[in-house]
Short mmCIF file of C-alpha atoms in Angstrom, two decimals:
data_model
loop_
_atom_site.label_atom_id
_atom_site.label_comp_id
_atom_site.label_asym_id
_atom_site.label_seq_id
_atom_site.Cartn_x
_atom_site.Cartn_y
_atom_site.Cartn_z
CA MET A 223 0.00 0.00 0.00
CA THR A 224 1.24 3.48 -0.79
CA THR A 225 1.41 6.42 1.56
CA ILE A 226 -0.53 9.62 1.05
CA ILE A 227 2.77 11.31 0.22
CA GLU A 228 3.37 8.79 -2.58
CA ARG A 229 -0.18 9.28 -3.85
CA LEU A 230 0.23 13.08 -3.87
CA GLU A 231 3.45 12.60 -5.82
CA ALA A 232 1.62 10.33 -8.25
CA VAL A 233 -1.00 13.04 -8.83
CA ARG A 234 1.73 15.61 -9.43
CA ARG A 235 3.46 13.31 -11.95
CA HIS A 236 0.19 12.35 -13.64
CA TYR A 237 -0.55 15.99 -14.42
CA ASN A 238 3.08 16.61 -15.37
CA LEU A 239 3.51 19.37 -12.80
CA SER A 240 6.55 20.40 -10.84
CA GLY A 241 6.17 21.04 -7.13
CA ARG A 242 6.07 24.76 -7.90
CA GLY A 243 3.55 24.20 -10.70
CA LEU A 244 1.28 22.27 -8.35
CA ALA A 245 1.65 25.00 -5.73
CA ASP A 246 0.74 27.67 -8.28
CA ARG A 247 -2.33 25.73 -9.43
CA LEU A 248 -3.45 25.26 -5.83
CA GLY A 249 -2.66 28.81 -4.72
CA GLN A 250 -0.21 27.50 -2.11
CA ARG A 251 3.31 28.52 -1.23
CA PRO A 252 5.86 26.32 -3.05
CA SER A 253 7.68 25.57 0.20
CA THR A 254 4.47 24.25 1.77
CA VAL A 255 3.80 21.93 -1.16
CA THR A 256 7.43 20.80 -1.18
CA ASN A 257 7.15 19.96 2.53
CA TYR A 258 4.02 17.92 1.84
CA LEU A 259 5.57 16.11 -1.13
CA ASN A 260 8.80 15.19 0.65
CA GLY A 261 7.05 14.16 3.86
CA THR A 262 8.58 16.85 6.06
CA GLN A 263 5.09 17.99 6.97
CA ALA A 264 1.81 16.04 6.88
CA PRO A 265 -0.60 17.45 4.31
CA LYS A 266 -3.52 19.31 5.83
CA LEU A 267 -7.10 18.35 5.03
CA GLU A 268 -7.58 21.69 3.25
CA PHE A 269 -4.70 20.81 0.90
CA ILE A 270 -6.24 17.41 0.12
CA GLU A 271 -9.63 19.05 -0.51
CA ASN A 272 -7.98 21.56 -2.86
CA ILE A 273 -6.33 18.72 -4.81
CA LEU A 274 -9.69 16.99 -5.18
CA ARG A 275 -11.37 20.24 -6.27
CA LEU A 276 -8.63 21.05 -8.79
CA PHE A 277 -8.56 17.50 -10.19
CA PRO A 278 -12.15 16.18 -9.89
CA GLU A 279 -11.25 13.00 -11.75
CA VAL A 280 -8.91 11.96 -8.90
CA SER A 281 -10.65 9.52 -6.59
CA ALA A 282 -10.96 10.77 -3.01
CA GLU A 283 -11.03 7.16 -1.80
CA TRP A 284 -7.71 6.51 -3.52
CA LEU A 285 -6.06 9.78 -2.44
CA ILE A 286 -7.09 9.58 1.20
CA ARG A 287 -7.19 5.84 1.87
CA GLY A 288 -5.17 4.37 -1.00
CA GLN A 289 -8.07 2.18 -2.12
CA GLY A 290 -9.20 1.73 -5.70
CA SER A 291 -7.83 3.49 -8.75
CA MET A 292 -6.31 6.95 -8.88
CA LEU A 293 -8.77 8.20 -11.47
CA ILE A 294 -12.53 7.99 -11.39
CA VAL A 295 -13.66 6.32 -14.56
CA ASP A 296 -17.14 7.09 -15.84
CA GLN A 297 -19.04 3.84 -15.95
CA PRO A 298 -20.89 3.43 -19.24
CA ASP A 299 -24.61 2.65 -19.18
CA VAL A 300 -24.69 -1.13 -19.60
CA ALA A 301 -28.17 -1.18 -21.14
CA GLU A 302 -27.18 1.43 -23.72
CA LEU A 303 -23.98 -0.46 -24.59
CA LYS A 304 -25.92 -3.72 -24.92
CA LYS A 305 -28.44 -2.09 -27.26
CA GLN A 306 -25.65 -0.53 -29.34
CA TYR A 307 -23.72 -3.79 -29.69
CA GLU A 308 -26.84 -5.85 -30.41
CA THR A 309 -27.76 -3.44 -33.22
CA GLU A 310 -24.23 -3.55 -34.63
CA LEU A 311 -24.24 -7.33 -34.41
CA LEU A 312 -27.56 -7.61 -36.25
CA VAL A 313 -26.30 -5.32 -39.02
CA LYS A 314 -23.08 -7.30 -39.35
CA GLU A 315 -24.96 -10.59 -39.39
CA GLY A 316 -27.20 -9.24 -42.17
CA ILE A 317 -24.17 -8.16 -44.18
CA ILE A 318 -22.52 -11.54 -43.67
CA LYS A 319 -25.67 -13.39 -44.82
CA GLU A 320 -25.92 -11.18 -47.90
CA LEU A 321 -22.25 -11.68 -48.77
CA ARG A 322 -22.59 -15.41 -48.25
CA SER A 323 -25.55 -15.48 -50.57
CA ILE A 324 -23.64 -13.50 -53.23
CA ILE A 325 -20.65 -15.83 -52.98
CA LEU A 326 -22.82 -18.94 -53.23
CA GLU A 327 -24.65 -17.54 -56.27
CA LYS A 328 -21.36 -16.59 -57.93
CA ASN A 329 -19.94 -20.04 -57.30
CA GLN A 330 -23.05 -21.68 -58.71
CA ASP A 331 -23.22 -19.39 -61.77
CA LYS A 332 -26.78 -18.51 -60.77
CA GLN A 333 -26.09 -14.91 -60.05
CA SER A 334 -28.86 -12.41 -60.78
CA LEU A 335 -28.15 -9.49 -63.15
CA ASP A 336 -28.25 -6.82 -60.46
CA ARG A 337 -25.84 -8.80 -58.30
CA GLN A 338 -23.51 -9.41 -61.26
CA GLN A 339 -23.24 -5.66 -61.70
CA LEU A 340 -22.69 -5.19 -57.96
CA VAL A 341 -20.03 -7.91 -57.62
CA GLY A 342 -18.54 -7.69 -61.12
#
């Protein structure tokens, strides 16, 4: 398990910020942020809250307790995804059946005129 100091450092690295850059973004003194990042001083709750406000995609559970993933991932609507994939699957199955039919007709020399023009 990582420490809160390591997790704060991971946030800083993830957003490609220097200690000073993070301090500027948070409106903190660089020396204060440096003390938090190197473990000289324990980060105050206000600092943690500011991190979570500045980076809303960072999981509070991860930052404070070290549990879960660093970033909150939006969970897609399962029903919507299912509907989307079922529709795509039906379309693809229809295309496959049509292509199969064209191939069989071509192989049997029983191809209709409109399909001959389509396939060549």
